[in-house]
C-alpha positions as a LaTeX table, in Angstrom:
\begin{tabular}{lrrr}
\hline
Residue & $x$ (\AA) & $y$ (\AA) & $z$ (\AA) \\
\hline
Met1 & 120.18 & 121.25 & 92.18 \\
Gln2 & 121.50 & 124.77 & 93.36 \\
Arg3 & 118.54 & 125.44 & 95.62 \\
Phe4 & 118.46 & 121.58 & 97.09 \\
Cys5 & 119.80 & 121.86 & 100.78 \\
Thr6 & 119.71 & 119.66 & 103.64 \\
Gly7 & 118.72 & 120.61 & 106.95 \\
Gly8 & 121.20 & 121.60 & 109.63 \\
Met9 & 122.10 & 118.71 & 111.49 \\
Ser10 & 125.38 & 118.82 & 113.73 \\
Leu11 & 128.13 & 116.11 & 113.87 \\
Gly12 & 127.63 & 114.63 & 117.09 \\
Ala13 & 123.90 & 114.79 & 116.41 \\
Leu14 & 124.63 & 112.64 & 113.64 \\
Ser15 & 127.46 & 110.17 & 113.27 \\
Arg16 & 130.62 & 111.22 & 111.54 \\
Glu17 & 129.66 & 108.84 & 108.68 \\
Ala18 & 126.38 & 110.21 & 108.07 \\
His19 & 127.47 & 113.62 & 108.02 \\
Glu20 & 130.17 & 113.17 & 105.63 \\
Thr21 & 127.99 & 111.06 & 103.30 \\
Leu22 & 125.38 & 113.92 & 103.06 \\
Ala23 & 128.05 & 116.59 & 102.27 \\
Ile24 & 129.80 & 114.32 & 99.76 \\
Ala25 & 126.41 & 113.46 & 98.27 \\
Met26 & 125.30 & 117.28 & 98.06 \\
Asn27 & 128.51 & 118.27 & 96.51 \\
Arg28 & 128.39 & 115.44 & 93.99 \\
Ile29 & 124.85 & 116.86 & 92.71 \\
Gly30 & 125.59 & 120.56 & 93.15 \\
Gly31 & 123.36 & 121.00 & 96.28 \\
Lys32 & 124.33 & 122.13 & 99.82 \\
Ser33 & 124.50 & 120.49 & 102.98 \\
Asn34 & 124.39 & 122.32 & 106.33 \\
Ser35 & 127.02 & 121.52 & 108.84 \\
Gly36 & 124.52 & 122.34 & 111.65 \\
Glu37 & 126.21 & 123.92 & 114.93 \\
Gly38 & 129.14 & 122.63 & 116.15 \\
Gly39 & 132.10 & 123.19 & 113.49 \\
Glu40 & 133.72 & 121.17 & 111.01 \\
Asp41 & 136.84 & 119.20 & 110.63 \\
Pro42 & 139.01 & 121.09 & 108.39 \\
Asn43 & 140.32 & 117.99 & 106.64 \\
Arg44 & 136.95 & 117.79 & 104.99 \\
Trp45 & 137.51 & 121.11 & 103.17 \\
Gln46 & 140.02 & 119.60 & 100.91 \\
Ala47 & 138.84 & 117.59 & 97.83 \\
Leu48 & 140.12 & 113.85 & 98.12 \\
Ala49 & 143.20 & 113.49 & 95.77 \\
Pro50 & 144.43 & 110.18 & 94.26 \\
Glu51 & 146.67 & 109.51 & 96.97 \\
Asp52 & 143.90 & 109.79 & 99.68 \\
Leu53 & 142.06 & 106.84 & 97.87 \\
Glu54 & 142.52 & 103.12 & 98.11 \\
Asp55 & 139.92 & 100.79 & 96.55 \\
Gly56 & 136.91 & 103.47 & 97.03 \\
Lys57 & 137.98 & 104.23 & 100.70 \\
Cys58 & 140.02 & 107.06 & 102.23 \\
Val59 & 143.34 & 106.15 & 103.73 \\
Thr60 & 144.62 & 109.22 & 104.67 \\
Gly61 & 142.12 & 110.53 & 107.35 \\
Lys62 & 140.30 & 113.19 & 105.38 \\
Val63 & 137.01 & 111.49 & 106.02 \\
Ser64 & 135.98 & 108.55 & 107.79 \\
Pro65 & 137.64 & 104.98 & 106.80 \\
Leu66 & 134.23 & 103.43 & 106.95 \\
Leu67 & 132.75 & 105.55 & 103.85 \\
Val68 & 133.04 & 103.44 & 100.58 \\
Asn69 & 132.72 & 104.26 & 96.98 \\
Leu70 & 134.63 & 107.51 & 97.27 \\
Lys71 & 135.96 & 109.18 & 94.18 \\
Glu72 & 138.79 & 111.66 & 93.43 \\
Gly73 & 137.59 & 115.17 & 93.70 \\
Asp74 & 134.92 & 114.25 & 96.50 \\
Arg75 & 134.71 & 117.03 & 99.37 \\
Ala76 & 133.03 & 116.30 & 102.80 \\
Ala77 & 132.81 & 119.87 & 103.33 \\
Ala78 & 129.18 & 121.25 & 104.24 \\
Ala79 & 128.51 & 124.31 & 101.90 \\
Ile80 & 126.22 & 126.18 & 104.27 \\
Lys81 & 128.06 & 126.69 & 107.79 \\
Gln82 & 125.59 & 127.45 & 110.72 \\
Val83 & 126.48 & 129.74 & 113.55 \\
Ala84 & 124.31 & 129.28 & 116.28 \\
Ser85 & 124.29 & 130.90 & 119.97 \\
Gly86 & 127.05 & 128.88 & 121.55 \\
Arg87 & 129.41 & 129.53 & 118.67 \\
Phe88 & 130.80 & 126.17 & 119.02 \\
Gly89 & 133.38 & 125.32 & 116.47 \\
Val90 & 132.99 & 128.65 & 114.81 \\
Thr91 & 136.29 & 129.93 & 113.72 \\
Pro92 & 137.32 & 132.56 & 110.86 \\
Gln93 & 138.54 & 129.54 & 108.82 \\
Tyr94 & 135.20 & 127.54 & 109.42 \\
Leu95 & 133.26 & 130.40 & 108.14 \\
Arg96 & 135.50 & 131.12 & 105.09 \\
Ser97 & 135.07 & 127.34 & 104.13 \\
Gly98 & 131.39 & 127.94 & 103.43 \\
Glu99 & 129.44 & 129.27 & 100.57 \\
Gln100 & 126.51 & 130.28 & 102.71 \\
Leu101 & 126.43 & 131.21 & 106.62 \\
Glu102 & 123.50 & 130.44 & 108.25 \\
Ile103 & 122.60 & 132.15 & 111.55 \\
Lys104 & 120.48 & 129.83 & 113.77 \\
Ile105 & 117.83 & 131.85 & 115.65 \\
Ala106 & 115.68 & 129.02 & 116.43 \\
Gln107 & 115.85 & 125.29 & 117.13 \\
Gly108 & 113.47 & 124.04 & 114.28 \\
Ala109 & 112.39 & 120.83 & 116.07 \\
Lys110 & 112.00 & 122.48 & 119.53 \\
Pro111 & 111.11 & 125.89 & 119.54 \\
Gly112 & 111.95 & 128.12 & 122.36 \\
Glu113 & 114.43 & 125.32 & 123.10 \\
Gly114 & 118.22 & 125.50 & 122.36 \\
Gly115 & 120.51 & 122.90 & 121.03 \\
Gln116 & 122.22 & 120.51 & 123.35 \\
Leu117 & 124.44 & 117.78 & 122.91 \\
Pro118 & 124.83 & 115.53 & 126.16 \\
Gly119 & 128.25 & 114.90 & 127.43 \\
Val120 & 128.01 & 111.01 & 126.56 \\
Lys121 & 128.47 & 112.03 & 123.07 \\
Ile122 & 131.20 & 114.36 & 123.35 \\
Asp123 & 134.46 & 112.15 & 122.36 \\
Glu124 & 138.18 & 113.56 & 121.77 \\
Tyr125 & 136.94 & 113.94 & 118.23 \\
Ile126 & 133.84 & 116.13 & 118.86 \\
Ala127 & 135.48 & 117.98 & 121.77 \\
Ser128 & 138.29 & 118.99 & 119.37 \\
Leu129 & 135.77 & 120.32 & 116.56 \\
Arg130 & 133.73 & 122.14 & 119.25 \\
Asn131 & 136.93 & 123.69 & 121.25 \\
Ser132 & 135.48 & 121.77 & 124.06 \\
Arg133 & 136.64 & 118.67 & 126.65 \\
Pro134 & 135.32 & 115.17 & 126.11 \\
Gly135 & 132.33 & 114.59 & 128.27 \\
Val136 & 131.07 & 118.14 & 128.96 \\
Thr137 & 127.49 & 118.53 & 127.76 \\
Leu138 & 127.17 & 121.46 & 125.20 \\
Ile139 & 124.26 & 123.77 & 125.40 \\
Ser140 & 123.34 & 126.67 & 122.93 \\
Pro141 & 120.85 & 128.67 & 124.80 \\
Pro142 & 117.45 & 129.35 & 122.75 \\
Pro143 & 118.24 & 133.31 & 122.42 \\
His144 & 121.68 & 134.05 & 120.85 \\
His145 & 123.30 & 136.03 & 123.97 \\
Asp146 & 124.03 & 138.76 & 121.45 \\
Ile147 & 120.85 & 139.30 & 119.33 \\
Tyr148 & 118.14 & 141.31 & 121.18 \\
Ser149 & 117.10 & 143.56 & 118.17 \\
Ile150 & 117.14 & 143.95 & 114.39 \\
Glu151 & 120.25 & 146.05 & 114.77 \\
Asp152 & 122.07 & 143.27 & 116.83 \\
Leu153 & 121.21 & 140.79 & 113.93 \\
Ser154 & 122.43 & 143.23 & 111.32 \\
Gln155 & 125.82 & 143.71 & 113.26 \\
Leu156 & 126.14 & 139.96 & 113.44 \\
Ile157 & 125.55 & 139.92 & 109.50 \\
Tyr158 & 127.99 & 142.52 & 109.12 \\
Asp159 & 130.58 & 140.88 & 111.01 \\
Leu160 & 130.04 & 137.53 & 109.18 \\
Lys161 & 130.52 & 139.53 & 105.98 \\
Met162 & 133.50 & 141.10 & 107.19 \\
Val163 & 135.07 & 137.69 & 107.70 \\
His164 & 133.58 & 136.01 & 104.37 \\
Pro165 & 132.68 & 138.82 & 101.87 \\
Thr166 & 131.44 & 136.62 & 99.17 \\
Ala167 & 129.27 & 134.19 & 101.30 \\
Gly168 & 125.58 & 134.70 & 101.24 \\
Val169 & 124.03 & 134.79 & 104.83 \\
Ser170 & 120.75 & 133.56 & 105.67 \\
Val171 & 118.76 & 133.35 & 108.88 \\
Lys172 & 117.02 & 130.06 & 110.20 \\
Leu173 & 113.86 & 131.11 & 112.09 \\
Val174 & 111.11 & 128.78 & 113.55 \\
Ser175 & 107.52 & 128.82 & 112.35 \\
Glu176 & 105.52 & 130.04 & 115.17 \\
Val177 & 102.51 & 132.67 & 115.51 \\
Gly178 & 103.82 & 135.98 & 114.71 \\
Ile179 & 106.67 & 134.95 & 112.80 \\
Gly180 & 105.94 & 137.29 & 109.56 \\
Thr181 & 106.65 & 140.35 & 112.01 \\
Val182 & 110.16 & 138.93 & 112.85 \\
Ala183 & 110.67 & 137.76 & 109.36 \\
Cys184 & 109.86 & 141.34 & 108.19 \\
Gly185 & 112.56 & 142.65 & 110.51 \\
Val186 & 115.02 & 140.01 & 109.56 \\
Asp187 & 114.85 & 141.05 & 105.85 \\
Thr188 & 115.43 & 144.60 & 106.87 \\
Ala189 & 118.54 & 143.56 & 108.76 \\
\hline
\end{tabular}
């Protein structure tokens, strides 16, 4: 199942329970879940130990108390950590907790538009993960503010590899007319 991956959907776009369930399930089968943009709770990076569990539920806050059928060794960490233009929740620790780093160049569902999480969805928990404040609408602009050329992309890849040398780096593009030319450039980066 090494090549089986989920799409990138952030915590906030998905509920905490859905986001953690996807990660746990993919970790159990050897696949990879994608954090989406917006960071991830560091508590999720540690495997559940016996003292975390009671009747299949987590009682220590590492994952949502609403999840059931949890087992010792379960991890809710996404294997793929996404880096988008807003850099919400991106820290060296976040990057080092992943197996693969994904540079999100385009919003797959909305080509030409950036990611947006309305302020009504930004509660204390989401705000803490994204280094923001509750109630503030968060927008990742469609173009990265620091990628305007293949050389810029190459520099970001280099920077990510300096933080996490053993992680694979991928680039999320959108399927549009002319994407083949862009993909060739990405491949050279």
